[in-house]
PDB file of C-alpha atoms in Angstrom:
ATOM      1  CA  UNK A   1       0.077   0.053  -0.116  1.00  0.00           C
ATOM      2  CA  UNK A   2       1.256   3.227  -0.994  1.00  0.00           C
ATOM      3  CA  UNK A   3       1.742   6.185   1.428  1.00  0.00           C
ATOM      4  CA  UNK A   4      -0.903   8.244   0.083  1.00  0.00           C
ATOM      5  CA  UNK A   5      -3.518   5.175   0.753  1.00  0.00           C
ATOM      6  CA  UNK A   6      -2.214   5.204   4.477  1.00  0.00           C
ATOM      7  CA  UNK A   7      -2.996   8.590   4.624  1.00  0.00           C
ATOM      8  CA  UNK A   8      -6.534   8.207   2.891  1.00  0.00           C
ATOM      9  CA  UNK A   9      -7.462   5.188   5.394  1.00  0.00           C
ATOM     10  CA  UNK A  10      -6.038   7.273   8.319  1.00  0.00           C
ATOM     11  CA  UNK A  11      -7.990  10.306   7.542  1.00  0.00           C
ATOM     12  CA  UNK A  12     -11.395   7.884   6.691  1.00  0.00           C
ATOM     13  CA  UNK A  13     -10.730   6.112   9.937  1.00  0.00           C
ATOM     14  CA  UNK A  14     -10.901   9.545  11.661  1.00  0.00           C
ATOM     15  CA  UNK A  15     -14.051  10.938   9.907  1.00  0.00           C
ATOM     16  CA  UNK A  16     -12.938  12.399   6.876  1.00  0.00           C
ATOM     17  CA  UNK A  17     -15.715  11.588   4.161  1.00  0.00           C
ATOM     18  CA  UNK A  18     -13.929  13.038   1.323  1.00  0.00           C
ATOM     19  CA  UNK A  19     -10.901  10.260   2.281  1.00  0.00           C
ATOM     20  CA  UNK A  20     -13.345   7.768   2.594  1.00  0.00           C
ATOM     21  CA  UNK A  21     -15.184   8.478  -0.532  1.00  0.00           C
ATOM     22  CA  UNK A  22     -11.672   8.536  -2.226  1.00  0.00           C
ATOM     23  CA  UNK A  23     -11.030   4.861  -1.032  1.00  0.00           C
ATOM     24  CA  UNK A  24     -14.548   3.571  -2.173  1.00  0.00           C
ATOM     25  CA  UNK A  25     -13.660   5.074  -5.552  1.00  0.00           C
ATOM     26  CA  UNK A  26     -10.277   3.406  -6.058  1.00  0.00           C
ATOM     27  CA  UNK A  27     -11.449  -0.067  -4.767  1.00  0.00           C
ATOM     28  CA  UNK A  28     -14.824  -0.151  -6.076  1.00  0.00           C
ATOM     29  CA  UNK A  29     -13.922  -2.875  -8.596  1.00  0.00           C
ATOM     30  CA  UNK A  30     -12.457  -4.949  -6.059  1.00  0.00           C
ATOM     31  CA  UNK A  31     -15.572  -4.499  -4.110  1.00  0.00           C
ATOM     32  CA  UNK A  32     -17.798  -5.404  -6.846  1.00  0.00           C
ATOM     33  CA  UNK A  33     -15.694  -8.656  -7.502  1.00  0.00           C
ATOM     34  CA  UNK A  34     -15.601  -9.938  -4.037  1.00  0.00           C
ATOM     35  CA  UNK A  35     -19.671  -9.364  -3.706  1.00  0.00           C
ATOM     36  CA  UNK A  36     -20.107 -11.292  -7.254  1.00  0.00           C
ATOM     37  CA  UNK A  37     -17.541 -14.037  -6.201  1.00  0.00           C
ATOM     38  CA  UNK A  38     -19.185 -14.494  -3.012  1.00  0.00           C
ATOM     39  CA  UNK A  39     -22.971 -14.255  -4.193  1.00  0.00           C
ATOM     40  CA  UNK A  40     -22.131 -16.706  -7.257  1.00  0.00           C
ATOM     41  CA  UNK A  41     -20.352 -19.287  -4.620  1.00  0.00           C
ATOM     42  CA  UNK A  42     -23.135 -19.018  -2.383  1.00  0.00           C
ATOM     43  CA  UNK A  43     -25.817 -19.528  -5.214  1.00  0.00           C
ATOM     44  CA  UNK A  44     -23.758 -22.587  -6.180  1.00  0.00           C
ATOM     45  CA  UNK A  45     -23.632 -24.344  -2.939  1.00  0.00           C
ATOM     46  CA  UNK A  46     -27.328 -23.903  -2.643  1.00  0.00           C
ATOM     47  CA  UNK A  47     -28.228 -25.278  -6.456  1.00  0.00           C
ATOM     48  CA  UNK A  48     -25.653 -28.174  -5.151  1.00  0.00           C
ATOM     49  CA  UNK A  49     -27.495 -29.064  -1.770  1.00  0.00           C
ATOM     50  CA  UNK A  50     -30.745 -29.250  -3.718  1.00  0.00           C
ATOM     51  CA  UNK A  51     -29.292 -31.716  -6.207  1.00  0.00           C
ATOM     52  CA  UNK A  52     -27.982 -33.595  -3.610  1.00  0.00           C
ATOM     53  CA  UNK A  53     -30.868 -33.779  -1.539  1.00  0.00           C
ATOM     54  CA  UNK A  54     -32.740 -34.687  -4.788  1.00  0.00           C
ATOM     55  CA  UNK A  55     -30.452 -37.700  -5.576  1.00  0.00           C
ATOM     56  CA  UNK A  56     -29.951 -39.025  -2.210  1.00  0.00           C
ATOM     57  CA  UNK A  57     -33.549 -38.600  -0.723  1.00  0.00           C
TER      58      UNK A  57
END
């Protein structure tokens, strides 16, 4: 992490809404990717559990 990012994180933790917004803007693609992968895995697990229940009940 760069020195500027540390500074933004420090400011955001201490209530600077501009710094918080800048961090959100910088890391937005990562947030979407994490959310997508998390939801994708959960939906796959849900589907697989129903297939398993159907096959073994």
